[in-house]
Short mmCIF file of C-alpha atoms and ligand atoms in Angstrom, two decimals:
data_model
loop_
_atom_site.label_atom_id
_atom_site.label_comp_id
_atom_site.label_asym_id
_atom_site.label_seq_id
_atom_site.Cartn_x
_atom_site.Cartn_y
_atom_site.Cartn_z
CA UNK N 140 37.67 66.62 -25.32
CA UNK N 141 35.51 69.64 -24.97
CA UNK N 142 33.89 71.00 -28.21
CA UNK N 143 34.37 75.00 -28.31
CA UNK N 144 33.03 77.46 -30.84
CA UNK N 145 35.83 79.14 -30.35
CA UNK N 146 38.58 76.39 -30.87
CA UNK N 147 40.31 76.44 -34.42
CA UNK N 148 39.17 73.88 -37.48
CA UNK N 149 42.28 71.77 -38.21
CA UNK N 150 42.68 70.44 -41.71
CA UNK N 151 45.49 68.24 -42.87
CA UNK N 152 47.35 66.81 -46.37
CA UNK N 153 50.26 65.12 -47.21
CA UNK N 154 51.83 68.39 -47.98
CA UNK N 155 50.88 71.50 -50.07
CA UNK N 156 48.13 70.19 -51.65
CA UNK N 157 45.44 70.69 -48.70
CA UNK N 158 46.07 74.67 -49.13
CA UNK N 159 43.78 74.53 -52.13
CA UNK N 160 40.71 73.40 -49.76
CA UNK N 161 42.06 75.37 -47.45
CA UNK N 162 41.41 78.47 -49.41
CA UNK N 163 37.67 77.29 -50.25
CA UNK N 164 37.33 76.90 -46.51
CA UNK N 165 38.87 80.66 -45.27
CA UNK N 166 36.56 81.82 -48.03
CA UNK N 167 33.19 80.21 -46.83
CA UNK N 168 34.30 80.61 -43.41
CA UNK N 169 35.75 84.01 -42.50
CA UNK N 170 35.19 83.70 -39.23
CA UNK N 171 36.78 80.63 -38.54
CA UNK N 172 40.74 80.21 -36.85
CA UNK N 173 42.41 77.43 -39.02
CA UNK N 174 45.32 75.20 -37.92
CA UNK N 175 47.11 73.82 -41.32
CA UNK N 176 49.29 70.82 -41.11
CA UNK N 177 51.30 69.96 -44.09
CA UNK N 178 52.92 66.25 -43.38
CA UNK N 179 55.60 67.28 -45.89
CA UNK N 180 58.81 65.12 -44.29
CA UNK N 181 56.06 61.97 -45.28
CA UNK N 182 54.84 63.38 -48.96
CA UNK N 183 54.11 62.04 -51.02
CA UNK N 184 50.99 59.69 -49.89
CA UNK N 185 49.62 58.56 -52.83
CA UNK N 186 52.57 56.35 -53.58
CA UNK N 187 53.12 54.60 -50.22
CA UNK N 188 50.56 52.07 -49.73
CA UNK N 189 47.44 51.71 -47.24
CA UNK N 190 49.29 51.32 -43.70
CA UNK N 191 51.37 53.66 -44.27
CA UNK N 192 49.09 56.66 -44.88
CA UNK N 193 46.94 55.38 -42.60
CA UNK N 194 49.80 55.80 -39.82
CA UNK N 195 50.40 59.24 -41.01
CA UNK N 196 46.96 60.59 -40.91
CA UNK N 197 46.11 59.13 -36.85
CA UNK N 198 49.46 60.68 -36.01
CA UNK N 199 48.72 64.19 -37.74
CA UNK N 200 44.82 64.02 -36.41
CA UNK N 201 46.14 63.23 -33.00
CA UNK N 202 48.53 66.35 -33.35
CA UNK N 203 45.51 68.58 -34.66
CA UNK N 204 42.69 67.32 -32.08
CA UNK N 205 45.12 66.84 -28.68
CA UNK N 206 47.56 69.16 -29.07
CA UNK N 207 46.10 71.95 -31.31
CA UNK N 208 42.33 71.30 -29.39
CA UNK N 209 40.63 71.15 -32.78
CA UNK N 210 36.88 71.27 -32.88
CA UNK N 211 36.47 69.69 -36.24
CA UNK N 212 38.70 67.78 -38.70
CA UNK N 213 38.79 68.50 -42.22
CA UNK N 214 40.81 65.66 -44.16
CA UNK N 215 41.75 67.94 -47.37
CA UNK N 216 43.68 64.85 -48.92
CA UNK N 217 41.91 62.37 -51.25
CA UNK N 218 44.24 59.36 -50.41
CA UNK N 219 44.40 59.99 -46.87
CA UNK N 220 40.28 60.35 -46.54
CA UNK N 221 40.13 56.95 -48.36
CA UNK N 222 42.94 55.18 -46.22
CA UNK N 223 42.23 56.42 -42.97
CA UNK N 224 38.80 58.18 -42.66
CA UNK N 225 36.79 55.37 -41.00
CA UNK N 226 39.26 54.74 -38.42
CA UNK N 227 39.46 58.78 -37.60
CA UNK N 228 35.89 58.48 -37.15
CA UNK N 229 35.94 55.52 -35.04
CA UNK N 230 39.02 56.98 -32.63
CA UNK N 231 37.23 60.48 -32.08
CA UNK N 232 33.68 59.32 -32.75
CA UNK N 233 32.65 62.85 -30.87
CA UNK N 234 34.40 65.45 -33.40
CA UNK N 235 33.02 66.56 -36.48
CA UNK N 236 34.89 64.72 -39.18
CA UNK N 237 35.04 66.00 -43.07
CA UNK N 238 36.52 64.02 -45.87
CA UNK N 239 37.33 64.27 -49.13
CA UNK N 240 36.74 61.83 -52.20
CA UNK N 241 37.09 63.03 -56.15
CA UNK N 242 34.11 64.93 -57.64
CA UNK N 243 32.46 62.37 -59.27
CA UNK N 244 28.84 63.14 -58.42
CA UNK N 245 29.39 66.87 -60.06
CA UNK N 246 30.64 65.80 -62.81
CA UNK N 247 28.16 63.50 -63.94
CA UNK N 248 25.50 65.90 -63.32
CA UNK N 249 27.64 68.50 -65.54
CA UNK N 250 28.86 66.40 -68.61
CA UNK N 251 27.44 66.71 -71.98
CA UNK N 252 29.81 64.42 -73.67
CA UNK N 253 28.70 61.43 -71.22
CA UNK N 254 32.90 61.46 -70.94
CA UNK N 255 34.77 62.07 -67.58
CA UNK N 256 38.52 62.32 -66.76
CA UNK N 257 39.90 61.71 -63.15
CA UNK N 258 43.17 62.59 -62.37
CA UNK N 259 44.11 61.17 -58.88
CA UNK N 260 46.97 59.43 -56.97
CA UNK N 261 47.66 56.04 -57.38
CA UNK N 262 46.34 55.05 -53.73
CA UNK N 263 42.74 56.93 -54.28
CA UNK N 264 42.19 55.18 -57.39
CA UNK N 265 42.77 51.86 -55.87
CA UNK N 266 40.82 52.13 -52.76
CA UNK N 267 37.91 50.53 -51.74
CA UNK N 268 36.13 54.11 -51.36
CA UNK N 269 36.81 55.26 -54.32
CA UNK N 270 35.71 51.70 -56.09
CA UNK N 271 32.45 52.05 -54.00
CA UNK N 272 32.23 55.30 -55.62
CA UNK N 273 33.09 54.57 -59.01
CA UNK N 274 30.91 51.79 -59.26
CA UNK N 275 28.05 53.27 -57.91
CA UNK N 276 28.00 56.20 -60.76
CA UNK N 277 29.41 53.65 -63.65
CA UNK N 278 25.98 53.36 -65.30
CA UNK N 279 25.40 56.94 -65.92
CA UNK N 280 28.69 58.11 -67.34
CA UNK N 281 31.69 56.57 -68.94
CA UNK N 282 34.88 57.43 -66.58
CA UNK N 283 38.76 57.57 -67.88
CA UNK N 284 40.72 57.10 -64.72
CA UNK N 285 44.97 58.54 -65.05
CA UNK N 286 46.72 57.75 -61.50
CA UNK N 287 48.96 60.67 -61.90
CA UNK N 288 52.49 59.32 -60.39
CA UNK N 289 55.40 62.14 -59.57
CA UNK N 290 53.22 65.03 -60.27
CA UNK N 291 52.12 65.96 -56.26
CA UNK N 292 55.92 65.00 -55.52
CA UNK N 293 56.71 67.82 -58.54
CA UNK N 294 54.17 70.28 -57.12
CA UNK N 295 55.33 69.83 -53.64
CA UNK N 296 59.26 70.54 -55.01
CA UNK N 297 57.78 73.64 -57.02
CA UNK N 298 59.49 71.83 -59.77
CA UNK N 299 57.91 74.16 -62.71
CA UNK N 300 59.23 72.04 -65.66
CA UNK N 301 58.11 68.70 -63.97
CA UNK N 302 54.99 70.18 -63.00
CA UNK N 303 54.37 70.88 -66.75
CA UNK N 304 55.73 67.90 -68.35
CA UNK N 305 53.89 65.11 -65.80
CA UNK N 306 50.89 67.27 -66.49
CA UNK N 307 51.34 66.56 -70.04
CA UNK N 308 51.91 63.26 -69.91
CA UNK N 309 49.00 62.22 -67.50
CA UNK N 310 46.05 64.37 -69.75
CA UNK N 311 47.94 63.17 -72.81
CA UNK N 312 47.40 59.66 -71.36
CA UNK N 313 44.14 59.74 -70.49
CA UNK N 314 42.31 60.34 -73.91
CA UNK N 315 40.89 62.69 -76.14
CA UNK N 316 39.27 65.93 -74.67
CA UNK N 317 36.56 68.22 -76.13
CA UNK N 318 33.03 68.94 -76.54
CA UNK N 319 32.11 65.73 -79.24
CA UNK N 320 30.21 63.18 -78.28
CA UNK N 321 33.21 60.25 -76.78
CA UNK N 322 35.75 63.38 -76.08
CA UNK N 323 35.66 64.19 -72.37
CA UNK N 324 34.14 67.65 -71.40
CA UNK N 325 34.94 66.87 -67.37
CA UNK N 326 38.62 66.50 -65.68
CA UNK N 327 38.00 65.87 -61.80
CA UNK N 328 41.24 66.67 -60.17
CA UNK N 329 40.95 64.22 -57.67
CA UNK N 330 43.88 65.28 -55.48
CA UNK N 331 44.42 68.29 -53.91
CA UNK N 332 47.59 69.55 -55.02
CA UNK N 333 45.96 69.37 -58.81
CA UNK N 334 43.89 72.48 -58.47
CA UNK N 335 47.04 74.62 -57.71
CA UNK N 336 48.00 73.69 -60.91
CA UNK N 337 45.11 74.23 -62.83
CA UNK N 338 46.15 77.04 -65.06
CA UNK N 339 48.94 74.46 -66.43
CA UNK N 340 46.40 71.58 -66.54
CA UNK N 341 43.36 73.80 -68.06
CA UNK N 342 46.06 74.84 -70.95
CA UNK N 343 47.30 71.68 -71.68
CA UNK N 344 43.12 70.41 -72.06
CA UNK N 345 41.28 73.32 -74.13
CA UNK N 346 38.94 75.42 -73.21
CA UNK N 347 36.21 73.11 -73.78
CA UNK N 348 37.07 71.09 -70.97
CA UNK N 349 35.87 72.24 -67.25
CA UNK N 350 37.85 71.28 -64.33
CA UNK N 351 36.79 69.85 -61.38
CA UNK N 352 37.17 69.89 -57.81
CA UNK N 353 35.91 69.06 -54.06
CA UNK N 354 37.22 72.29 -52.65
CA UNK N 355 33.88 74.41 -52.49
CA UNK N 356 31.80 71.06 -51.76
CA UNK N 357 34.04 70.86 -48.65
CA UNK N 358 33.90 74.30 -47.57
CA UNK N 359 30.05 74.05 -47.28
CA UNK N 360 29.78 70.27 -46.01
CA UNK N 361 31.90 71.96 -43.60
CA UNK N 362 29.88 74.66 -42.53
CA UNK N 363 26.90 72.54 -42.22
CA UNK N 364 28.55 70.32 -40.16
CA UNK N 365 29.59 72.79 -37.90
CA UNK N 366 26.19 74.73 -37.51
CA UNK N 367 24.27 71.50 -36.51
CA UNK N 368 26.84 70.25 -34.06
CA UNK N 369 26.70 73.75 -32.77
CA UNK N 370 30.25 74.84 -33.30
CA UNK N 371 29.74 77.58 -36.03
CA UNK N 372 31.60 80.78 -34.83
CA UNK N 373 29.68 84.01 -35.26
CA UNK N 374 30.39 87.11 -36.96
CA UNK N 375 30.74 88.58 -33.45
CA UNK N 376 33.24 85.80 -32.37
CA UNK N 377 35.63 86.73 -35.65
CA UNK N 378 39.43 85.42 -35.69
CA UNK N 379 39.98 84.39 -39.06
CA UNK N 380 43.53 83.41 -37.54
CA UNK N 381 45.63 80.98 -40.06
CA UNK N 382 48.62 78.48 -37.98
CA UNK N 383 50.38 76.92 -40.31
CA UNK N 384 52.59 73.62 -38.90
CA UNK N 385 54.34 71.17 -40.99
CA UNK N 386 56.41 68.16 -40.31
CA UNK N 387 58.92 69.67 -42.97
CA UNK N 388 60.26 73.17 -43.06
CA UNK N 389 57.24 75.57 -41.85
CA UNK N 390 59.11 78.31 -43.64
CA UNK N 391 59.11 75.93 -46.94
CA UNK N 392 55.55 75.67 -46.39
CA UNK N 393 54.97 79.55 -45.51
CA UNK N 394 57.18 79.79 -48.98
CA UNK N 395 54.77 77.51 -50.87
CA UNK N 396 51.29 79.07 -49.15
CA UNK N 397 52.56 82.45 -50.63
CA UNK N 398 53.56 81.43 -53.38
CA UNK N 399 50.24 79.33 -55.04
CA UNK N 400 47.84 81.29 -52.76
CA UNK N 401 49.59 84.17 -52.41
CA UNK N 402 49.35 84.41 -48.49
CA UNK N 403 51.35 85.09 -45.79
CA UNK N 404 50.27 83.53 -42.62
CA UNK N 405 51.80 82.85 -39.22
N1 DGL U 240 46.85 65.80 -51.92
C1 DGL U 240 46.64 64.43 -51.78
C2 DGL U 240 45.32 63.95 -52.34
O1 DGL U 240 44.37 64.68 -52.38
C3 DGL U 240 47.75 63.45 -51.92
C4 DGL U 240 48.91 63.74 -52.80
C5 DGL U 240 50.04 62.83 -52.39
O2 DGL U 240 50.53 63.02 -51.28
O3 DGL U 240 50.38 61.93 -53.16
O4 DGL U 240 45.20 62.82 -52.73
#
């Protein structure tokens, strides 16, 4: 593998979800070329279990790095970064590798109440990573966690009354939001289908209540990465070119990047 400037950034999710990051990054990074790959005959991940997702994300990677020649990886999916992240690393220990895990870290910096949310798949929630992570912040805030079954699966289906009623039912689950001391003034939206949802989500928690995600975090992790391995395109190298693949229909997934990001991309 030779690292070129020039080669695209590939960035990967289950399905849909990833486009959200994907947006952070094509704003941060106009000068980038982007190769998308939505594994959407496998989503949902965050219901399937360790090996599974695991097995998913090496055969996607492999796709992005040996076939697409990416120069950097950018894991825009919570559960996969938790299942699979190390052993990405550890099978292309040269390439620049960028993971995701919920906003934690922001949010307790942010919080008044002392009272966070997290909204996340079942798998993120119960992996080691995300225990590590948990645990490590426990002392300065108190965290409600909501594993958020069926409402990725809905967003991926652009199911628009499933989208609104699992919505409901997860931040109706989770406790009591607002600005009083024991209401929480944080939601991270720990997976990355949530934030193309957040109107739907920010209606159904108040307006006192500011939602979180990794997406900008990512997008500048990323570009940091890429300056000090030497890999940052310049201005004068512009593409800005978006590929978009998926295991699933691509047209589905051209449908579904036009529709929440209102793009159309080859
Ligand atoms: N978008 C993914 C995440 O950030 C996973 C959603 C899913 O496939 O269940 O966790």
């Amino acid at each position: 593998m030779r690292a070129d400037a020039r080669a695209p950034i590939g960035v990967f999710d289950s399905g849909v979800g990833g486009l959200s990051v994907l947006k952070a990054l094509r704003e941060a990074l106009p000068h980038e070329r982007f190769v998308y790959y939505a594994d959407t005959a496998h989503a949902p991940y965050g219901e399937r279990g360790d090996a599974f997702v695991l097995a998913r994300s090496l055969a996607v990677a492999r796709e992005l790095v040996e076939d697409q020649g990416a120069k950097a990886l950018v894991v825009a999916c919570n559960t996969a970064t938790a299942a699979a992240v190390h052993v990405l690393r550890a099978t292309w220990p040269e390439l620049p590798i960028v993971g995701l895990e919920p906003a934690l870290k922001p949010a307790v910096a942010a919080t008044r109440t002392g009272c966070i949310g997290v909204l996340a798949t079942r798998g993120t929630l119960a992996s080691r990573k995300f225990q590590a992570l948990h645990a490590a912040l426990a002392g300065q805030a108190r965290f409600l966690l909501q594993p958020c079954d069926g409402l990725a699966a809905a967003i991926e289906r652009l199911d628009t009354p499933e989208i609104i009623a699992a919505s409901a039912r997860w931040t109706g689950a989770i406790g009591r939001f607002g600005s009083e001391p024991g209401q929480i003034d944080m939601l991270v939206l720990g997976c990355t289908h949530y934030p193309l949802v957040r109107p739907q989500i920010a209606a159904l928690v108040g307006p006192q209540v500011t939602l979180i995600d990794s997406g900008e975090a990512v997008a500048r992790q990323t570009e940091r990465v890429l300056r000090s391995t030497g890999l940052l395109r310049t201005p004068g190298q512009a593409d800005g070119r978006l590929h978009l693949l998926a295991s699933g229909s691509t047209a589905a997934l051209q449908r579904a990047a036009r529709h929440w990001l209102g793009w159309a991309a080859s």
